[in-house]
Backbone atoms as SQL, in Angstrom:
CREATE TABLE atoms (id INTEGER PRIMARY KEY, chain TEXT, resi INTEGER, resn TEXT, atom TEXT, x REAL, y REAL, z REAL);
INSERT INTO atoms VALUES
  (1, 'A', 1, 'UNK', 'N', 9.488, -8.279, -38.316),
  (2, 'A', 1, 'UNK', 'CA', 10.253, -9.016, -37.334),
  (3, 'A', 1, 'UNK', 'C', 9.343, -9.279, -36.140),
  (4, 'A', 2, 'UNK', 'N', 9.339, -10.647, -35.549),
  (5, 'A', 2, 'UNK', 'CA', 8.375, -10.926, -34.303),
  (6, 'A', 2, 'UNK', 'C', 9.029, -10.655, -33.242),
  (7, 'A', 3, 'UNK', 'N', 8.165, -10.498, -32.478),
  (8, 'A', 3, 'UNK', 'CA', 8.618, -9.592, -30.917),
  (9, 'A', 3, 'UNK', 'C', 9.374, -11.196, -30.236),
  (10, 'A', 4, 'UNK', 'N', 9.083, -12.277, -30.552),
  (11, 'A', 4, 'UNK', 'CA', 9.499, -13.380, -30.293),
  (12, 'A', 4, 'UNK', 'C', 8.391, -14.576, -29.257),
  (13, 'A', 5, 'UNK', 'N', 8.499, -15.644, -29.408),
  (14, 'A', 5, 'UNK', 'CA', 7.588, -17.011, -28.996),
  (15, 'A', 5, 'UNK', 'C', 6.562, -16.412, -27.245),
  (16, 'A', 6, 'UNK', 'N', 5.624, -16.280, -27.458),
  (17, 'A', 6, 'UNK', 'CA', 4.712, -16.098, -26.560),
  (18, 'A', 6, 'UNK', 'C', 4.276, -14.622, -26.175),
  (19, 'A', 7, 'UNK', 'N', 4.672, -13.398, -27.002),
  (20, 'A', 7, 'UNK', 'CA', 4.722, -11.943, -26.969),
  (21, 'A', 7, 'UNK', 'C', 3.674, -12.077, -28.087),
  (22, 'A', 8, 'UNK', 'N', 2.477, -11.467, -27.608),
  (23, 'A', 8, 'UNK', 'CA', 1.529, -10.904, -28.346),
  (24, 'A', 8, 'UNK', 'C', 0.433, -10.104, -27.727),
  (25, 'A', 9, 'UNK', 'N', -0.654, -9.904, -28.164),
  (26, 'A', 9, 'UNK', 'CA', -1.547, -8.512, -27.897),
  (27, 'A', 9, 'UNK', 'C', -1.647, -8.947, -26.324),
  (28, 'A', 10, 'UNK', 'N', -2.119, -9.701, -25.858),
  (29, 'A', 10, 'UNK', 'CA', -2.891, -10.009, -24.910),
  (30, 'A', 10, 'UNK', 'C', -1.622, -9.986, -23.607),
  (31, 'A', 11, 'UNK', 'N', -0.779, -9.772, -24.119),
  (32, 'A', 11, 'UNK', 'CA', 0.258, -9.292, -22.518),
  (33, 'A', 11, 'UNK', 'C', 0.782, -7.863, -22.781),
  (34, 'A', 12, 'UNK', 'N', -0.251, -7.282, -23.848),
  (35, 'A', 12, 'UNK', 'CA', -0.538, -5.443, -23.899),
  (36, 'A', 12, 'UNK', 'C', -1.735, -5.187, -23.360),
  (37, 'A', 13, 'UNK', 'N', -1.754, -4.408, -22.608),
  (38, 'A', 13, 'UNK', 'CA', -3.058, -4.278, -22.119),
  (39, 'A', 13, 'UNK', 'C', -3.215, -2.517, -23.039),
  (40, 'A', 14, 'UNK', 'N', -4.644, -2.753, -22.772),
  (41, 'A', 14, 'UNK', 'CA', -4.680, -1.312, -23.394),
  (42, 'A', 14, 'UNK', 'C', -4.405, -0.146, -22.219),
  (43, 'A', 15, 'UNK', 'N', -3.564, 0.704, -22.532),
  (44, 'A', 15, 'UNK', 'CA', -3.591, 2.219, -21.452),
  (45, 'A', 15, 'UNK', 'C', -2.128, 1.447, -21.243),
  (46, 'A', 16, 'UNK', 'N', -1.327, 0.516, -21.458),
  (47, 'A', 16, 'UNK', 'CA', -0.045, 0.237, -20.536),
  (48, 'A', 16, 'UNK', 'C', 0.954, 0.363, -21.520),
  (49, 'A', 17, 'UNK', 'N', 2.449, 0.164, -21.419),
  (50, 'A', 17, 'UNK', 'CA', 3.362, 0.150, -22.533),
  (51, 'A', 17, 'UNK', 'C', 4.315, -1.173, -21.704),
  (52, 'A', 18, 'UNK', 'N', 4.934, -1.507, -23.074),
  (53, 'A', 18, 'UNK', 'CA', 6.176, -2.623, -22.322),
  (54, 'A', 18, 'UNK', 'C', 7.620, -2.110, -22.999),
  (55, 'A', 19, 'UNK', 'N', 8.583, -2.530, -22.800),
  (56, 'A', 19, 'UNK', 'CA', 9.851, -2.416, -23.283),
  (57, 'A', 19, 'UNK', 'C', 10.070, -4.348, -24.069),
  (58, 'A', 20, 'UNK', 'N', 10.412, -3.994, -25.432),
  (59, 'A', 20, 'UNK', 'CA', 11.012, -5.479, -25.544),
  (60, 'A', 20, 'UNK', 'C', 12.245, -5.090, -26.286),
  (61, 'A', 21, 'UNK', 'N', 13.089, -5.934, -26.527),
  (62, 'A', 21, 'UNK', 'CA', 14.238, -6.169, -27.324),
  (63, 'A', 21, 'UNK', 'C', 13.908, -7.002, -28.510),
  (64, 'A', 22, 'UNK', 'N', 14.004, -6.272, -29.764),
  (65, 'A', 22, 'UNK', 'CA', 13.536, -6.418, -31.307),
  (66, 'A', 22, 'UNK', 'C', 14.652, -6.275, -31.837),
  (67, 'A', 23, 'UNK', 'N', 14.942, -7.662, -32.542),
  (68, 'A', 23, 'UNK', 'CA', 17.064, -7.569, -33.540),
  (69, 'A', 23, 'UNK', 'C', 17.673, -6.857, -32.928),
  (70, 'A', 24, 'UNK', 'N', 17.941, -6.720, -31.386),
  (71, 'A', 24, 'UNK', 'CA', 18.678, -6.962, -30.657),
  (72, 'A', 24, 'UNK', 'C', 18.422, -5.144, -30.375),
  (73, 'A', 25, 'UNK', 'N', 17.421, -4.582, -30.760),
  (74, 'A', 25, 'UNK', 'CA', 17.302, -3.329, -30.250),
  (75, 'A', 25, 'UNK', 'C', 16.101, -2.541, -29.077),
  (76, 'A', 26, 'UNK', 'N', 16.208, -2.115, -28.374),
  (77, 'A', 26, 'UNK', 'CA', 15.322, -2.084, -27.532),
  (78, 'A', 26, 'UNK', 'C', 14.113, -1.300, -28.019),
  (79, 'A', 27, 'UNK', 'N', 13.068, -1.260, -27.397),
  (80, 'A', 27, 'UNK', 'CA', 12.105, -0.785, -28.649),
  (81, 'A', 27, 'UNK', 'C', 10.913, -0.719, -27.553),
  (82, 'A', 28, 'UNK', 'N', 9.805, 0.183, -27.488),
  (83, 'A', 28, 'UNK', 'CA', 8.874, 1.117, -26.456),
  (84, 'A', 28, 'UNK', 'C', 7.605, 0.774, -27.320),
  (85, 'A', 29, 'UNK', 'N', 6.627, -0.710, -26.633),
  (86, 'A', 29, 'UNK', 'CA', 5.413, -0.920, -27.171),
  (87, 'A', 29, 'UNK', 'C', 4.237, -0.209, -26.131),
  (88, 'A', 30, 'UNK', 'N', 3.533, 0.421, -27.082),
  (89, 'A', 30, 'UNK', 'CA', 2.094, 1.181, -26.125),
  (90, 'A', 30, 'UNK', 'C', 0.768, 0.721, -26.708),
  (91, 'A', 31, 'UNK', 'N', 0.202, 0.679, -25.735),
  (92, 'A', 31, 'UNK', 'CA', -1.806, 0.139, -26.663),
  (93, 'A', 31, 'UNK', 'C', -2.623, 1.269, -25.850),
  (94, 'A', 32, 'UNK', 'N', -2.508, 2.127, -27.150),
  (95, 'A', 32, 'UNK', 'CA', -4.180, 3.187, -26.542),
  (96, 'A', 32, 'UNK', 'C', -5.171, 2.995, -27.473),
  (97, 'A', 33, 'UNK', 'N', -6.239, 2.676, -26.640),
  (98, 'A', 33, 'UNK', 'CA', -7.057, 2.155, -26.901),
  (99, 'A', 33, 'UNK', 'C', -7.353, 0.941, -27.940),
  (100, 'A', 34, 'UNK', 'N', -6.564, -0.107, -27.939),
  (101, 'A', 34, 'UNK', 'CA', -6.340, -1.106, -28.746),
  (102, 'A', 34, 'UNK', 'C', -5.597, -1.143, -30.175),
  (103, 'A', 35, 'UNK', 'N', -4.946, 0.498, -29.589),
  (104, 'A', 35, 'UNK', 'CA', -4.031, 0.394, -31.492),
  (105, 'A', 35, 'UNK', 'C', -2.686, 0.322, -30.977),
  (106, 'A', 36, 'UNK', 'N', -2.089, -0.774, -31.181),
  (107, 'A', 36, 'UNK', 'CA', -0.377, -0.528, -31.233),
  (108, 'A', 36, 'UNK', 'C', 0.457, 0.402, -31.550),
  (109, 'A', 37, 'UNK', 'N', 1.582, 0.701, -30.998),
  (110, 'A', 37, 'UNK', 'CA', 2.259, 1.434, -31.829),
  (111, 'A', 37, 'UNK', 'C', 3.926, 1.362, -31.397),
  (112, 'A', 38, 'UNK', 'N', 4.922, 1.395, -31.655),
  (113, 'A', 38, 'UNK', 'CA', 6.302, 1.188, -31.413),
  (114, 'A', 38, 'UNK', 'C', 6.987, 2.021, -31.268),
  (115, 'A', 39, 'UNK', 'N', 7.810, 2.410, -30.499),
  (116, 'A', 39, 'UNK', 'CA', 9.012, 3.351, -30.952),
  (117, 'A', 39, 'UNK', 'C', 10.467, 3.007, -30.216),
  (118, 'A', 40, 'UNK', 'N', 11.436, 3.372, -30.776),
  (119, 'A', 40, 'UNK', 'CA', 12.873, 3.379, -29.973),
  (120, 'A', 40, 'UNK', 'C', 12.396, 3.724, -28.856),
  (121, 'A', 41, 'UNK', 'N', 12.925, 2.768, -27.727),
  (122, 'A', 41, 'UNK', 'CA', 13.041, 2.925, -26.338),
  (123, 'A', 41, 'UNK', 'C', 13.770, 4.114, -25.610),
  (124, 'A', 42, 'UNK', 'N', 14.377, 5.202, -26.411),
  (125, 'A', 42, 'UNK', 'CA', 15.573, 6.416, -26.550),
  (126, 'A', 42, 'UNK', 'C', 14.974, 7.478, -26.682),
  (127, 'A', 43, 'UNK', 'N', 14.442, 8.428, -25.742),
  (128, 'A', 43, 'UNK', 'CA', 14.380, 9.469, -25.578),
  (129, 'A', 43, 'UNK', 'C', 15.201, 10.447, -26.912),
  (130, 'A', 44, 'UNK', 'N', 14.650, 11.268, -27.989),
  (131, 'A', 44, 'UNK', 'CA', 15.591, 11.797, -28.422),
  (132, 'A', 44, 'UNK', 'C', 16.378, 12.757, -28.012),
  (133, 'A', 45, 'UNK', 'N', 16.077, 13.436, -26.599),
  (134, 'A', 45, 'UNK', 'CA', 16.822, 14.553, -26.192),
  (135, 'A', 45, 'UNK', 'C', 17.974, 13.969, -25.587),
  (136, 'A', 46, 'UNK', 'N', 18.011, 13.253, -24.691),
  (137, 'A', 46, 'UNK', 'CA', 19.238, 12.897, -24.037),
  (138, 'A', 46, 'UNK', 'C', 19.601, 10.851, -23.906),
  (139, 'A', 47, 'UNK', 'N', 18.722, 10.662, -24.704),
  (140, 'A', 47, 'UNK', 'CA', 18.856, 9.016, -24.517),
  (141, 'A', 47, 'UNK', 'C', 18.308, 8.058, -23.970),
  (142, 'A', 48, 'UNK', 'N', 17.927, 8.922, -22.737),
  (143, 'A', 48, 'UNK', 'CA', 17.499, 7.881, -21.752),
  (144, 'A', 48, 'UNK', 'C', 15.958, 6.946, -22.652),
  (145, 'A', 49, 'UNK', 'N', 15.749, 6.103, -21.488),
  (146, 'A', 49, 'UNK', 'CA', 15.056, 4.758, -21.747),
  (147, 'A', 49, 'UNK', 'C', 13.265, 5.478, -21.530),
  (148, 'A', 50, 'UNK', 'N', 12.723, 5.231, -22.906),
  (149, 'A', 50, 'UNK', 'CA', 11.492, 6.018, -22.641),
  (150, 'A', 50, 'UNK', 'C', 10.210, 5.088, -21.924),
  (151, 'A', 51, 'UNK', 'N', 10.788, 3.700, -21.799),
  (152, 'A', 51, 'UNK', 'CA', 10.046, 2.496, -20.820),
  (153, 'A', 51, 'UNK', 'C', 10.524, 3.115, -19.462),
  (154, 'A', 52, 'UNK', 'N', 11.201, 3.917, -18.920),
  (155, 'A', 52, 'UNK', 'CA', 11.328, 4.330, -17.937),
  (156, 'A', 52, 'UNK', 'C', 10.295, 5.784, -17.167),
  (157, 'A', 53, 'UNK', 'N', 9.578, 6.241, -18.577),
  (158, 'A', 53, 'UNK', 'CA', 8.803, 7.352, -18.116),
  (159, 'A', 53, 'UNK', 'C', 7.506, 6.938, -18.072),
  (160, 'A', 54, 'UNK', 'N', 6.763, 7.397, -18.099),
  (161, 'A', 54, 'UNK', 'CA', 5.317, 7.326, -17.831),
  (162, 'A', 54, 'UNK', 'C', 4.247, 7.618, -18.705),
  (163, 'A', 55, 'UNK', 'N', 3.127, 6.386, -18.636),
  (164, 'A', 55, 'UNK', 'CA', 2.052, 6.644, -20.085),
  (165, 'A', 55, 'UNK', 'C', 0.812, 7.251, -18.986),
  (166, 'A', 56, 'UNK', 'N', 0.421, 8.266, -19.933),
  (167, 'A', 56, 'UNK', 'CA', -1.013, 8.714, -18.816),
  (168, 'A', 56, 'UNK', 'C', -1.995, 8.908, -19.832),
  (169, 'A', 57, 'UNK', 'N', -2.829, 8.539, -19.890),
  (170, 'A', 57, 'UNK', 'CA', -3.675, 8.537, -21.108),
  (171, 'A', 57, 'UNK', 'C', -3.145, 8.492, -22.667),
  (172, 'A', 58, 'UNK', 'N', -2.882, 9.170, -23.454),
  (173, 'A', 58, 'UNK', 'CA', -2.041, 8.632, -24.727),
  (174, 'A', 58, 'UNK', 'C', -0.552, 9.439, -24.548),
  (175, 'A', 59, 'UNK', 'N', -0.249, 9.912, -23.783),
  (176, 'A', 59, 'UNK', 'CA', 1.172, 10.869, -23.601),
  (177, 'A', 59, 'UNK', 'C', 1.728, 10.198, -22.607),
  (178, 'A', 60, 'UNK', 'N', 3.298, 9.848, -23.223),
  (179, 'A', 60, 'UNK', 'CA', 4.333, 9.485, -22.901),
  (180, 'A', 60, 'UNK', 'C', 5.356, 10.821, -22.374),
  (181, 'A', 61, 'UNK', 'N', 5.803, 10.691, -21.154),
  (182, 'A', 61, 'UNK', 'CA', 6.573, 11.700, -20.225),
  (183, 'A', 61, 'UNK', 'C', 7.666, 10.938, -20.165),
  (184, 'A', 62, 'UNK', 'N', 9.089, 11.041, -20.444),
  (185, 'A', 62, 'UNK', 'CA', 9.943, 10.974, -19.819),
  (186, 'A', 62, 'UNK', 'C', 10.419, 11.279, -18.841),
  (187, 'A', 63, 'UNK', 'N', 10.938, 10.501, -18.281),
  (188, 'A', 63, 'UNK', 'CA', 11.448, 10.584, -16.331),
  (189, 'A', 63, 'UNK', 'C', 12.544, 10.509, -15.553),
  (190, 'A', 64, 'UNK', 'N', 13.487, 11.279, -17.440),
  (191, 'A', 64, 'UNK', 'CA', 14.551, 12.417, -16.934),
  (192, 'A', 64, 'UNK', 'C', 14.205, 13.614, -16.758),
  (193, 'A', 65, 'UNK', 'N', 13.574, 14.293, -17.714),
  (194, 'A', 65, 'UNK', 'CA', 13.152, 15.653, -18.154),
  (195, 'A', 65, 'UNK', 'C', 12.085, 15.972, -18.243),
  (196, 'A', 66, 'UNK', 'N', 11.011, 15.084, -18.480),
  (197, 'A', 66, 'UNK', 'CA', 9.756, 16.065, -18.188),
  (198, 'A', 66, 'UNK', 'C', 9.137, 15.754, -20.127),
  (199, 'A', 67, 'UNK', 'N', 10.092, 15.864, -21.123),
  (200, 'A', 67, 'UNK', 'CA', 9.417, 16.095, -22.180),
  (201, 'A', 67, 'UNK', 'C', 8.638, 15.094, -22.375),
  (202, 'A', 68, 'UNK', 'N', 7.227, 15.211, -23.676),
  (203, 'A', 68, 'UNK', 'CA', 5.910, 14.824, -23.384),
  (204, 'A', 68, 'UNK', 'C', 5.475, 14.413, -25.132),
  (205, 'A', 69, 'UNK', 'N', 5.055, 13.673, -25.151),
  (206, 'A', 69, 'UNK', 'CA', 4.973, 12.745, -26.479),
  (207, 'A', 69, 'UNK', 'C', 3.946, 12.273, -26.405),
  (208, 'A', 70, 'UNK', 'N', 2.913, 12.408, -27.672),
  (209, 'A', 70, 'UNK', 'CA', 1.575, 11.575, -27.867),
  (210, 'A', 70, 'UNK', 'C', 2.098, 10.080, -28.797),
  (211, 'A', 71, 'UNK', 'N', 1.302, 9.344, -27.744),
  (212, 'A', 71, 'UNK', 'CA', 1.949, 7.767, -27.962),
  (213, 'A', 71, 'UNK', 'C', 1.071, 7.508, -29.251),
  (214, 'A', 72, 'UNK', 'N', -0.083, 8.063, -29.451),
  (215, 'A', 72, 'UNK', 'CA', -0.220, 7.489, -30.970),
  (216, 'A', 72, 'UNK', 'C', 0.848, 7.535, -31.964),
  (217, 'A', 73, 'UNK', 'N', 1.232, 9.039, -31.885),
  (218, 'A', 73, 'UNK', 'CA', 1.493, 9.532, -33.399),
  (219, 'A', 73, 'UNK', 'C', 3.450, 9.519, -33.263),
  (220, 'A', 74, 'UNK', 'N', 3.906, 10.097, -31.772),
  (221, 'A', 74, 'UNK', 'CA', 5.163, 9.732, -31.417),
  (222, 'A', 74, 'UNK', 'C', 5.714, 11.615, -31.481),
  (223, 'A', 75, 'UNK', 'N', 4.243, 12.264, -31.774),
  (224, 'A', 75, 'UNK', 'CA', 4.588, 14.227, -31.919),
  (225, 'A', 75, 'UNK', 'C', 5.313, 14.437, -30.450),
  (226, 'A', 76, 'UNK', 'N', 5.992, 15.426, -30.717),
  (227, 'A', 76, 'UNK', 'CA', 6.187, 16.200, -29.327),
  (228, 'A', 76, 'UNK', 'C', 4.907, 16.959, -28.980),
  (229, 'A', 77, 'UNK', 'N', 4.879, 16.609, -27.981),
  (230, 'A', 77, 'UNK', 'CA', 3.864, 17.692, -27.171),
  (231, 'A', 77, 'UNK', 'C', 4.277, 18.927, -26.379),
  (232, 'A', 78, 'UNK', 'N', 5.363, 18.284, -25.455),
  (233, 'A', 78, 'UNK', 'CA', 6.231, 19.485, -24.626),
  (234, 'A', 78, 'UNK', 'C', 7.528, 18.913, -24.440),
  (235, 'A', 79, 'UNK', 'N', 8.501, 20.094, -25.807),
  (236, 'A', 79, 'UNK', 'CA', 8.123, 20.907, -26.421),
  (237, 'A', 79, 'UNK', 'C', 7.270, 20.345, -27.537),
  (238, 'A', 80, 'UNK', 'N', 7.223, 21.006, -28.334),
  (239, 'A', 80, 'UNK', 'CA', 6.613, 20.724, -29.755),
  (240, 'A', 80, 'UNK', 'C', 8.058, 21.344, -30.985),
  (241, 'A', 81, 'UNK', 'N', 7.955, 19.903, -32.006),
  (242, 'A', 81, 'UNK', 'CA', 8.704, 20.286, -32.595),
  (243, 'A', 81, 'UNK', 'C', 9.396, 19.423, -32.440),
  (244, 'A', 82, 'UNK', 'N', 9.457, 18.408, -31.834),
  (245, 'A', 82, 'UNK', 'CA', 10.336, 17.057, -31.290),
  (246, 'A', 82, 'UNK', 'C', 9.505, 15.783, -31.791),
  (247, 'A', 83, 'UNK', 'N', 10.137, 14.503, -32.210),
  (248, 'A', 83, 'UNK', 'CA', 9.340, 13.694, -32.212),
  (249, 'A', 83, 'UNK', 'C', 9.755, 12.256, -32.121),
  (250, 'A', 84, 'UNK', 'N', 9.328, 11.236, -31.668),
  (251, 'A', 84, 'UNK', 'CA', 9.728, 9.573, -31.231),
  (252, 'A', 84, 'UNK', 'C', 10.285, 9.049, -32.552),
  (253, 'A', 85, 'UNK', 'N', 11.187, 8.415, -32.800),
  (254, 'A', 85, 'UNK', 'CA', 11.153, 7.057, -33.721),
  (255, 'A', 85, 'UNK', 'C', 10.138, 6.202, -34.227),
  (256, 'A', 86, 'UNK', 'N', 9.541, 5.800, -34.604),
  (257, 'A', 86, 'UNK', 'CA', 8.572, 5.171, -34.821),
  (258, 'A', 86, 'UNK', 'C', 8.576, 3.836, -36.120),
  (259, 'A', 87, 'UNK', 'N', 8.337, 2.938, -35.551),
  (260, 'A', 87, 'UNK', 'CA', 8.620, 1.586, -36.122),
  (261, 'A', 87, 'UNK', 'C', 7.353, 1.066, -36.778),
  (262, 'A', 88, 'UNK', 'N', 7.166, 0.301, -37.665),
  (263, 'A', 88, 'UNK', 'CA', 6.071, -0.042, -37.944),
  (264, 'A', 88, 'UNK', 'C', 5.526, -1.222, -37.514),
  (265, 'A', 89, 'UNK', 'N', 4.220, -0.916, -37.093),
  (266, 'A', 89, 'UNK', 'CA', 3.601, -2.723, -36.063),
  (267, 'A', 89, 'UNK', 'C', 2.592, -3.059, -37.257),
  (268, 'A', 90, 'UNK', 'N', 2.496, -4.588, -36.917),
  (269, 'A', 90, 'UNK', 'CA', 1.115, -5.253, -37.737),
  (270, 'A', 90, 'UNK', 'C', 0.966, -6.170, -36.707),
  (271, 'A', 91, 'UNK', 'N', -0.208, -6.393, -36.201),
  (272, 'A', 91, 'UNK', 'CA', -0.629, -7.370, -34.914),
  (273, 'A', 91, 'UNK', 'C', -1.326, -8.545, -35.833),
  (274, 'A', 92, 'UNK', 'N', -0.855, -9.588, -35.948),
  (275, 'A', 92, 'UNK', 'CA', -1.435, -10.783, -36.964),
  (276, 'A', 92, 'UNK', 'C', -1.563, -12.147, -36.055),
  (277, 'A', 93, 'UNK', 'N', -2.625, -12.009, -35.917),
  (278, 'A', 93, 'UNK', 'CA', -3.392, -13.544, -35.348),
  (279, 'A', 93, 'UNK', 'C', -2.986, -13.023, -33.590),
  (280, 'A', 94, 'UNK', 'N', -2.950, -11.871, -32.941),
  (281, 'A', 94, 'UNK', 'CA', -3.013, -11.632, -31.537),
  (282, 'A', 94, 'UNK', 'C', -1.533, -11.430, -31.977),
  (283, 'A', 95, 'UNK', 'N', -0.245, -11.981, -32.118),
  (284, 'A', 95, 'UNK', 'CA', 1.038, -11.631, -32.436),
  (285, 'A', 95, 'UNK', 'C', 1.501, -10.141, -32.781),
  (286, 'A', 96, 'UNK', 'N', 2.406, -9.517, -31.965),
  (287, 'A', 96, 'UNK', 'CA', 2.242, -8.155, -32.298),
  (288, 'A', 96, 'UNK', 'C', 4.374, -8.312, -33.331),
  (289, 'A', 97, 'UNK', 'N', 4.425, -7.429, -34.278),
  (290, 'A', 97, 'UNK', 'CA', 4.933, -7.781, -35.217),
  (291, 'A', 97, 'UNK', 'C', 6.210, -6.480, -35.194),
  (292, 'A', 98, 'UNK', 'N', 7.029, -6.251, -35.098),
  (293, 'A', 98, 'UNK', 'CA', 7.836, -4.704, -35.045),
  (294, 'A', 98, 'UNK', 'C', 8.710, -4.817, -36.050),
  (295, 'A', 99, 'UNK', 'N', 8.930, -4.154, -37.140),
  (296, 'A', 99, 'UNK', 'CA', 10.182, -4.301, -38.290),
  (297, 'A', 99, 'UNK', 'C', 10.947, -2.626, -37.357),
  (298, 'A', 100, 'UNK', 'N', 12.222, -3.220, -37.458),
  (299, 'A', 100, 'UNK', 'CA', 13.428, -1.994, -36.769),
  (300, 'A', 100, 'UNK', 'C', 14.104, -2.229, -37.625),
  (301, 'A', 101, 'UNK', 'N', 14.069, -3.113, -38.764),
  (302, 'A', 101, 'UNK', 'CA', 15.159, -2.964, -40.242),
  (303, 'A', 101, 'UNK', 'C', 15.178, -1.137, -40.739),
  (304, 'A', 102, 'UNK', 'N', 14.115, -0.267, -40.293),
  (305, 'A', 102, 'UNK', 'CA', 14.161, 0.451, -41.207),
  (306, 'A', 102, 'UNK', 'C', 15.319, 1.705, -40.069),
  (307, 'A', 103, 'UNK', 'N', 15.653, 1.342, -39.111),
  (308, 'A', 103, 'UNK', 'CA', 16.445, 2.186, -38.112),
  (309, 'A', 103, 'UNK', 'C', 18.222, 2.282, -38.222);
């Protein structure tokens, strides 16, 4: 599924994340170091919006609680034992690509 008409690599910067809406679901894009990667925008502990926390080198913090997620892989970090949603990307011709059929 395409992120939609003019969304592709080049308004990802690498080190930043965006929030888009993918088949009508919200969805948490990050580029470390030039590899994509996706996940539900939903915190799994309490919900909240994980475009609302903070990327600091490849770890994603949420900025209700504190818990701490490596944006490659989507592991818990703190705690451990927790882990992101994770969607599958294919970036084709600069176009970055998110299927959420599988959610």
């Amino acid at each position: 599924m395409a992120l939609g008409p003019g969304r592709g690599e080049e308004e990802l910067w690498q080190g930043r994340k965006v929030r888009v809406e993918v088949g009508g679901k919200g969805s948490l894009l990050v580029n470390i170091a030039g590899a994509v990667c996706a996940y539900d925008d939903r915190c799994p502990h309490l919900g909240w919006p994980r475009s609302r926390g903070s990327l600091v080198g490849q770890e994603l913090t949420c900025g209700l609680h504190g818990w701490s997620y490596d944006a490659c892989t989507g592991r818990g970090v703190n705690p451990r034992g927790t882990a992101l949603h994770q969607y599958p990307v294919q970036v084709v011709n600069g176009a970055i690509l998110v299927d959420t059929d599988d959610a």
